[in-house]
Short mmCIF file of C-alpha atoms in Angstrom, two decimals:
data_model
loop_
_atom_site.label_atom_id
_atom_site.label_comp_id
_atom_site.label_asym_id
_atom_site.label_seq_id
_atom_site.Cartn_x
_atom_site.Cartn_y
_atom_site.Cartn_z
CA MET A 1 123.81 127.67 48.73
CA LYS A 2 124.20 124.60 50.93
CA LYS A 3 124.83 126.79 53.97
CA THR A 4 121.68 128.79 53.25
CA SER A 5 119.59 125.58 52.97
CA LYS A 6 120.85 124.28 56.29
CA ARG A 7 120.14 127.64 57.94
CA MET A 8 116.58 127.67 56.60
CA LEU A 9 116.00 124.07 57.76
CA GLY A 10 117.16 124.96 61.27
CA ILE A 11 114.82 127.94 61.45
CA PHE A 12 111.91 125.81 60.23
CA LEU A 13 112.49 123.13 62.91
CA SER A 14 112.74 125.79 65.62
CA ILE A 15 109.38 127.23 64.56
CA LEU A 16 107.78 123.77 64.68
CA MET A 17 109.05 123.18 68.24
CA LEU A 18 107.79 126.59 69.38
CA VAL A 19 104.33 125.97 67.89
CA GLY A 20 104.20 122.58 69.69
CA VAL A 21 104.95 124.18 73.04
CA ILE A 22 102.34 126.90 72.53
CA CYS A 23 99.62 124.41 71.51
CA VAL A 24 100.22 122.16 74.51
CA GLY A 25 100.56 125.06 76.93
CA GLY A 26 97.10 126.34 76.04
CA TYR A 27 95.34 124.01 78.44
CA SER A 28 97.85 121.95 80.37
CA VAL A 29 101.39 121.55 81.59
CA LEU A 30 104.32 120.52 79.47
CA ALA A 31 105.29 117.51 81.58
CA ALA A 32 102.38 115.19 82.30
CA ASP A 33 102.20 112.90 85.32
CA THR A 34 104.11 109.66 84.93
CA ASN A 35 101.47 107.64 86.78
CA LEU A 36 98.63 107.88 84.25
CA GLU A 37 95.66 105.62 83.85
CA ASP A 38 95.47 103.85 80.51
CA SER A 39 91.90 102.63 80.83
CA GLU A 40 90.63 104.46 77.70
CA ALA A 41 87.44 105.07 79.71
CA THR A 42 85.07 107.80 78.62
CA ALA A 43 83.22 109.94 81.11
CA ALA A 44 79.45 110.11 80.96
CA ALA A 45 77.04 112.56 82.54
CA GLY A 46 76.54 111.62 86.19
CA HIS A 47 79.95 110.02 86.61
CA MET A 48 81.79 111.04 89.80
CA VAL A 49 85.47 111.84 90.21
CA TYR A 50 87.25 112.51 93.50
CA CYS A 51 90.49 114.07 94.66
CA LYS A 52 92.20 113.32 97.97
CA ASN A 53 93.75 116.65 98.83
CA ASP A 54 96.81 115.36 100.69
CA ALA A 55 98.89 118.13 99.10
CA ASN A 56 96.79 120.63 101.10
CA TRP A 57 95.65 122.86 98.24
CA SER A 58 93.35 125.66 99.42
CA SER A 59 90.75 124.55 96.85
CA VAL A 60 90.53 121.80 94.24
CA TYR A 61 89.32 122.27 90.65
CA CYS A 62 88.60 119.71 87.94
CA TYR A 63 89.22 120.48 84.26
CA VAL A 64 88.02 117.86 81.74
CA TRP A 65 87.91 117.77 77.95
CA ASP A 66 86.99 115.42 75.12
CA THR A 67 89.71 114.72 72.55
CA ASN A 68 87.12 112.98 70.37
CA ASN A 69 84.92 116.07 70.13
CA GLY A 70 87.14 119.04 69.33
CA ASN A 71 88.50 119.26 72.89
CA LYS A 72 85.07 120.23 74.26
CA ASN A 73 85.57 121.06 77.96
CA ASN A 74 83.63 121.77 81.15
CA GLY A 75 84.43 125.47 81.07
CA SER A 76 87.38 127.78 80.79
CA TRP A 77 90.52 127.07 82.79
CA PRO A 78 90.79 126.13 85.67
CA GLY A 79 87.52 124.22 85.17
CA ALA A 80 84.88 123.54 87.82
CA LYS A 81 85.49 123.91 91.54
CA MET A 82 85.00 120.57 93.29
CA THR A 83 82.88 120.03 96.40
CA ASP A 84 84.64 119.62 99.73
CA GLU A 85 83.24 116.41 101.23
CA GLY A 86 85.41 116.60 104.37
CA ASP A 87 88.36 114.44 105.44
CA GLY A 88 90.38 115.93 102.57
CA VAL A 89 88.12 114.45 99.88
CA TRP A 90 86.75 116.66 97.07
CA SER A 91 84.11 115.50 94.57
CA TYR A 92 82.82 116.55 91.16
CA GLU A 93 79.88 115.24 89.11
CA LEU A 94 80.60 115.25 85.38
CA ASP A 95 78.03 116.83 83.08
CA GLY A 96 78.94 115.16 79.79
CA THR A 97 81.35 113.04 77.77
CA TYR A 98 85.08 113.57 78.37
CA THR A 99 88.31 111.63 77.84
CA MET A 100 90.98 113.67 79.66
CA ILE A 101 91.25 115.23 83.12
CA ILE A 102 93.42 117.66 85.13
CA PHE A 103 93.16 118.50 88.84
CA ASN A 104 94.43 121.89 89.98
CA SER A 105 94.26 124.38 92.82
CA GLY A 106 92.55 127.07 90.76
CA SER A 107 95.73 128.35 89.19
CA ASP A 108 98.80 127.18 87.31
CA ALA A 109 100.76 127.06 90.58
CA ASN A 110 99.48 123.58 91.43
CA LYS A 111 98.18 121.26 88.74
CA THR A 112 98.57 117.75 87.47
CA GLY A 113 99.61 116.75 83.99
CA ASP A 114 97.19 115.66 81.27
CA MET A 115 95.64 112.41 82.52
CA THR A 116 93.41 109.91 80.79
CA TYR A 117 89.98 109.83 82.42
CA PRO A 118 90.22 106.80 84.77
CA GLY A 119 86.56 105.81 85.03
CA ASN A 120 83.62 106.38 87.35
CA ASN A 121 84.17 106.62 91.14
CA LYS A 122 87.96 106.90 91.02
CA ILE A 123 89.91 109.05 93.48
CA TYR A 124 93.17 110.83 92.70
CA ASN A 125 95.69 111.59 95.44
CA ASN A 126 97.36 114.89 94.59
CA LYS A 127 100.34 114.06 96.80
CA THR A 128 101.16 110.54 95.59
CA GLY A 129 99.99 111.21 92.02
CA SER A 130 97.94 108.03 91.68
CA PHE A 131 94.34 106.91 91.14
CA SER A 132 92.51 104.25 93.13
CA ASP A 133 88.96 102.99 93.55
CA TYR A 134 86.78 105.15 95.78
CA ASP A 135 84.32 103.37 98.02
CA THR A 136 80.87 104.97 97.77
CA SER A 137 78.91 102.33 99.68
CA PRO A 138 76.66 103.32 102.63
CA LEU A 139 79.19 101.76 105.02
CA ARG A 140 82.59 102.99 103.89
CA ILE A 141 86.05 101.99 105.16
CA LYS A 142 88.05 105.20 105.09
CA SER A 143 91.31 103.58 106.19
CA PHE A 144 92.71 100.22 107.28
CA GLU A 145 96.26 100.59 108.59
CA ALA A 146 98.99 98.87 110.61
CA ASP A 147 101.18 100.78 113.04
CA SER A 148 104.28 99.03 111.64
CA ALA A 149 105.00 98.53 107.95
CA SER A 150 105.43 95.04 106.51
CA PRO A 151 107.67 93.09 106.84
CA GLN A 152 107.90 92.56 110.60
CA TYR A 153 109.07 89.66 112.77
CA THR A 154 107.67 86.82 114.85
CA GLY A 155 106.86 87.93 118.37
CA CYS A 156 106.34 91.56 117.29
CA GLU A 157 103.06 93.10 118.38
CA ILE A 158 101.37 94.79 115.43
CA THR A 159 98.32 97.00 115.85
CA PHE A 160 95.73 97.30 113.08
CA THR A 161 93.23 100.16 113.13
CA THR A 162 90.18 100.70 110.93
CA ASP A 163 88.31 103.95 110.38
CA ALA A 164 84.82 103.44 108.96
CA VAL A 165 81.75 105.65 108.50
CA THR A 166 78.13 104.83 107.75
CA THR A 167 75.31 106.90 106.33
CA SER A 168 72.85 105.04 108.57
CA GLY A 169 74.12 106.74 111.71
CA THR A 170 74.14 103.40 113.57
CA VAL A 171 76.92 101.75 115.55
CA ILE A 172 79.65 100.08 113.50
CA GLN A 173 81.15 96.74 114.54
CA TYR A 174 84.52 95.34 113.45
CA GLN A 175 85.80 91.79 113.00
CA TYR A 176 89.42 90.85 112.24
CA SER A 177 90.65 87.63 110.63
CA VAL A 178 94.12 86.23 109.98
CA ASN A 179 94.36 83.88 106.98
CA ASN A 180 90.55 83.45 107.02
CA SER A 181 90.51 82.50 110.73
CA VAL A 182 88.63 84.91 113.00
CA ALA A 183 91.09 86.41 115.49
CA GLN A 184 88.80 89.06 116.97
CA ALA A 185 85.05 88.65 116.68
CA TYR A 186 82.61 91.47 115.91
CA SER A 187 82.71 94.25 118.51
CA ALA A 188 82.74 98.05 118.65
CA ASN A 189 86.54 97.92 119.00
CA ALA A 190 88.15 99.20 115.79
CA THR A 191 91.66 98.15 116.91
CA PHE A 192 93.24 94.71 116.67
CA ARG A 193 96.56 93.69 118.23
CA TRP A 194 98.32 90.76 116.61
CA MET A 195 101.47 88.96 117.69
CA PRO A 196 102.50 86.41 115.00
CA THR A 197 104.41 83.34 116.14
CA ALA A 198 105.44 81.87 112.77
CA ALA A 199 107.16 83.35 109.72
CA GLY A 200 105.19 83.56 106.51
CA THR A 201 102.89 85.73 104.42
CA TYR A 202 99.56 86.51 106.05
CA THR A 203 96.30 88.05 104.90
CA ILE A 204 94.74 90.32 107.50
CA LYS A 205 91.08 91.09 106.88
CA VAL A 206 88.68 93.48 108.56
CA ASP A 207 84.92 93.04 108.17
CA VAL A 208 82.60 95.85 109.24
CA LYS A 209 78.84 95.96 109.66
CA ASP A 210 76.26 98.38 111.02
CA ALA A 211 72.86 97.94 112.61
CA SER A 212 71.12 98.65 109.30
CA GLY A 213 72.61 95.55 107.67
CA ASN A 214 75.30 97.32 105.63
CA THR A 215 78.62 95.45 105.36
CA ASN A 216 82.07 96.05 103.91
CA SER A 217 85.59 94.60 104.14
CA LYS A 218 89.23 95.18 103.29
CA THR A 219 92.33 93.00 103.29
CA MET A 220 96.02 93.59 103.77
CA SER A 221 98.97 91.32 102.95
CA TYR A 222 101.61 91.14 105.68
CA VAL A 223 105.01 89.41 105.68
CA ILE A 224 106.47 88.03 108.91
CA ASN A 225 110.15 87.03 109.14
CA ASP A 226 112.22 85.16 111.74
CA PRO A 227 114.35 87.68 113.72
CA SER A 228 116.74 85.12 115.25
CA GLN A 229 119.45 85.59 112.62
CA GLU A 230 119.12 89.37 112.30
CA VAL A 231 122.29 91.30 113.09
CA LYS A 232 120.39 94.53 113.70
CA PRO A 233 118.27 94.60 116.88
CA VAL A 234 114.53 94.01 116.45
CA PHE A 235 111.88 95.56 118.71
CA LYS A 236 109.15 92.97 119.26
CA SER A 237 106.74 94.25 121.88
CA ALA A 238 106.32 96.07 125.16
CA SER A 239 104.17 95.59 128.21
CA PRO A 240 102.12 97.68 128.81
CA SER A 241 101.42 97.89 125.09
CA ASN A 242 101.82 101.10 123.16
CA ASN A 243 98.90 103.54 123.64
CA SER A 244 97.82 101.93 126.92
CA GLU A 245 96.47 103.77 129.94
CA ILE A 246 98.63 103.84 133.09
CA GLU A 247 97.76 104.68 136.68
CA LEU A 248 98.67 108.19 137.83
CA ASN A 249 101.15 108.32 140.77
CA SER A 250 101.75 104.56 140.60
CA ALA A 251 104.93 102.84 139.44
CA VAL A 252 104.75 101.60 135.86
CA ASN A 253 107.06 98.78 134.80
CA VAL A 254 107.79 98.89 131.07
CA SER A 255 108.97 95.47 129.91
CA VAL A 256 110.52 95.27 126.45
CA SER A 257 110.83 92.15 124.32
CA ALA A 258 113.54 92.34 121.64
CA ALA A 259 115.49 90.03 119.33
CA GLY A 260 118.28 90.20 116.77
CA GLY A 261 121.75 91.45 117.64
CA ASN A 262 123.18 88.21 116.26
CA THR A 263 126.81 89.35 116.15
CA GLY A 264 129.79 89.65 118.49
CA THR A 265 128.72 88.97 122.05
CA LYS A 266 125.07 88.76 120.87
CA LEU A 267 124.09 90.97 123.79
CA LEU A 268 121.44 93.67 123.59
CA PHE A 269 121.59 96.92 125.53
CA TYR A 270 118.64 99.18 126.38
CA LYS A 271 118.21 102.89 127.05
CA TYR A 272 114.96 104.56 128.14
CA ILE A 273 114.07 108.25 127.84
CA VAL A 274 110.84 109.21 129.62
CA LYS A 275 109.09 112.51 128.88
CA ASP A 276 106.10 113.92 130.75
CA PRO A 277 103.01 115.58 129.20
CA ASN A 278 104.95 118.86 128.90
CA GLY A 279 107.69 117.15 126.88
CA THR A 280 110.18 117.43 129.74
CA GLN A 281 112.60 114.52 130.17
CA VAL A 282 112.08 113.18 133.68
CA ASN A 283 114.91 110.65 133.92
CA THR A 284 118.61 110.18 133.29
CA ALA A 285 119.18 107.70 130.48
CA TYR A 286 122.04 105.20 130.24
CA TYR A 287 122.44 101.94 128.31
CA THR A 288 121.97 98.83 130.44
CA LYS A 289 121.28 95.14 129.82
CA ASN A 290 117.94 95.50 131.61
CA ALA A 291 114.90 94.98 129.38
CA ASN A 292 112.67 96.47 132.10
CA TYR A 293 112.35 100.06 133.25
CA SER A 294 110.08 101.59 135.91
CA PHE A 295 108.87 105.15 136.30
CA THR A 296 106.06 106.88 138.18
CA PRO A 297 103.85 109.33 136.28
CA ALA A 298 103.32 112.40 138.46
CA LYS A 299 101.18 114.36 135.99
CA ALA A 300 98.00 113.41 134.20
CA GLY A 301 98.33 113.25 130.44
CA GLU A 302 100.46 111.67 127.72
CA TYR A 303 103.88 110.23 128.54
CA THR A 304 106.37 109.02 125.95
CA VAL A 305 109.00 106.36 126.56
CA GLU A 306 111.70 106.33 123.89
CA VAL A 307 113.29 102.88 123.91
CA TYR A 308 116.73 102.50 122.30
CA ILE A 309 118.06 98.98 121.66
CA GLN A 310 121.71 98.53 120.72
CA GLY A 311 123.67 95.46 119.61
CA SER A 312 127.27 94.67 120.42
CA ASP A 313 128.34 96.19 117.07
CA ASN A 314 126.61 99.47 118.05
CA GLN A 315 123.76 99.12 115.54
CA THR A 316 120.83 100.82 117.21
CA ILE A 317 117.06 100.99 116.71
CA ASN A 318 114.48 102.95 118.66
CA LYS A 319 110.77 102.75 119.36
CA THR A 320 108.60 105.44 120.94
CA LEU A 321 105.87 104.20 123.25
CA THR A 322 102.98 106.42 124.29
CA TYR A 323 101.04 106.05 127.53
CA THR A 324 98.19 108.09 129.01
CA ALA A 325 98.42 108.63 132.76
CA LYS A 326 95.08 109.00 134.54
CA SER A 327 93.45 108.14 137.83
CA GLY A 328 91.55 104.88 137.79
CA ALA A 329 93.34 103.52 134.71
CA ALA A 330 92.92 99.79 134.11
CA THR A 331 95.72 97.82 135.73
CA SER A 332 95.46 94.90 133.30
CA GLU A 333 96.57 95.08 129.69
CA SER A 334 93.81 95.98 127.31
CA LYS A 335 94.10 93.38 124.57
CA PRO A 336 90.68 93.08 122.94
CA GLN A 337 89.56 89.58 122.15
CA PRO A 338 86.23 87.91 121.40
CA GLY A 339 83.84 89.19 124.05
CA GLY A 340 86.58 90.59 126.29
CA LEU A 341 90.30 90.63 127.13
CA LEU A 342 92.76 88.06 125.87
CA GLY A 343 93.67 85.94 128.89
CA ASP A 344 90.56 86.82 130.91
CA VAL A 345 89.31 83.23 130.97
CA ASN A 346 87.32 83.64 134.20
CA ASP A 347 85.48 86.67 132.75
CA ASP A 348 86.15 89.10 135.61
CA ASN A 349 87.28 91.91 133.25
CA ARG A 350 90.96 91.70 134.18
CA VAL A 351 93.96 89.52 133.47
CA ASP A 352 95.73 88.25 136.58
CA VAL A 353 97.18 85.09 138.16
CA SER A 354 93.70 83.69 138.77
CA ASP A 355 93.34 83.33 135.00
CA ALA A 356 96.58 81.34 134.89
CA THR A 357 95.18 79.10 137.63
CA TYR A 358 91.93 78.61 135.70
CA ILE A 359 93.89 77.50 132.62
CA GLN A 360 95.86 75.00 134.69
CA LYS A 361 92.65 73.61 136.25
CA HIS A 362 90.98 73.40 132.86
CA LEU A 363 93.91 71.42 131.44
CA ALA A 364 93.77 69.11 134.46
CA ASN A 365 90.00 68.59 134.02
CA ILE A 366 89.27 70.15 137.42
CA ALA A 367 85.78 71.62 137.69
CA ILE A 368 85.62 75.44 137.57
CA ASN A 369 82.68 77.84 137.52
CA LYS A 370 83.35 79.51 134.18
CA PHE A 371 85.99 79.17 131.48
CA VAL A 372 86.04 81.32 128.30
CA ALA A 373 88.15 79.13 126.05
CA GLU A 374 88.39 81.58 123.13
CA ARG A 375 90.46 83.92 125.33
CA ALA A 376 92.84 81.27 126.65
CA ASP A 377 95.54 81.25 123.91
CA PHE A 378 97.43 84.09 125.58
CA ASN A 379 100.71 83.53 123.73
CA ASN A 380 98.91 83.36 120.36
CA ASP A 381 100.57 80.13 119.22
CA GLY A 382 97.30 78.49 118.23
CA VAL A 383 97.47 75.92 121.06
CA LEU A 384 95.85 75.98 124.51
CA ASP A 385 98.43 74.54 126.92
CA VAL A 386 100.39 75.30 130.09
CA LYS A 387 102.54 77.78 128.17
CA ASP A 388 99.56 80.14 128.13
CA ALA A 389 99.32 80.00 131.93
CA THR A 390 103.05 80.70 132.20
CA ALA A 391 102.75 83.61 129.76
CA ILE A 392 99.99 85.17 131.90
CA GLN A 393 102.12 84.80 135.04
CA LYS A 394 105.07 86.50 133.33
CA HIS A 395 102.78 89.20 132.00
CA CYS A 396 101.46 89.93 135.48
CA ALA A 397 105.05 90.11 136.80
CA GLY A 398 106.01 92.54 134.04
CA LEU A 399 108.34 90.05 132.38
CA PRO A 400 108.70 89.31 128.65
CA TYR A 401 106.84 86.20 127.56
#
């Protein structure tokens, strides 16, 4: 009798588990996303939801239902097809009250788990599995990114790039600030190059505006460390900077600034691999102690210079630099700064030894025709002194500074 009771209990529990699976499987997946919103928000008619289709689904559908109203939904599975807004963003305007949401590709092959409705104007990334606020303002910042992930090191050149769009169709201007101090005033240049000189945690901010008076901004926290005690080599910067233009059929001297390697002999060794626009390696690469390497671009187009830096314990890092070879390319480094190039204190649209001379004359109180002081801090240490003149001279000679 006891054996029969246990057998019946086991069968009963198995039936309960099967019923649970069937009930859940009717409209969703068994394993819900782990990154769910817990806002307890309720959708209302007119609310907008978005999906960033980074998973590259062919189409994106939105299925919503209301657990407070008999699981009322927006239609049979897979729900409503969302509208492709471009740039991988899909949108859907809700037509009623809902509490739960699923994004899918139109079939069970690709779908999220059951997710709590996150609130109006939220965007879900179907690759990362997370919600975030979606900017719907007339002037929208689509992205604000750094070419190197935090943390980095003092003396490392970091490039920030902003992608913004405006419904007004007017020109967008960008301003960059570091710890609330303007580092690059409003201009049409969406790129900002920053070379920190002190360790710490920084807030980088971009402000954008258009000719119709629309404004927007975003911030990014960035940690800078001191590389002097690092055992592993640290790439700091290169001259010409990454993504610069270089003159076709003229020798280009790539000067690399590195740190770290604080072990053994504390020496750093460098290897350079140059590839032409066809991807063909055009040099023979060996490790040397030379932080400078010259090559002559013989074809117009994009060249890559793969820089390998090795410490005495054989720890190695690499950095790929990209240059565009063209006739008539600017010979001076293109570092945007308020109203022009950083270092171009005499305002002649290039950085050369005459700018170093102007800085020296300015410091000596010698009369000069024009001096743009906001471009004079060439070494970015926050002080205008003779070190800036020296840095310009080294820059012009292709030496690290």
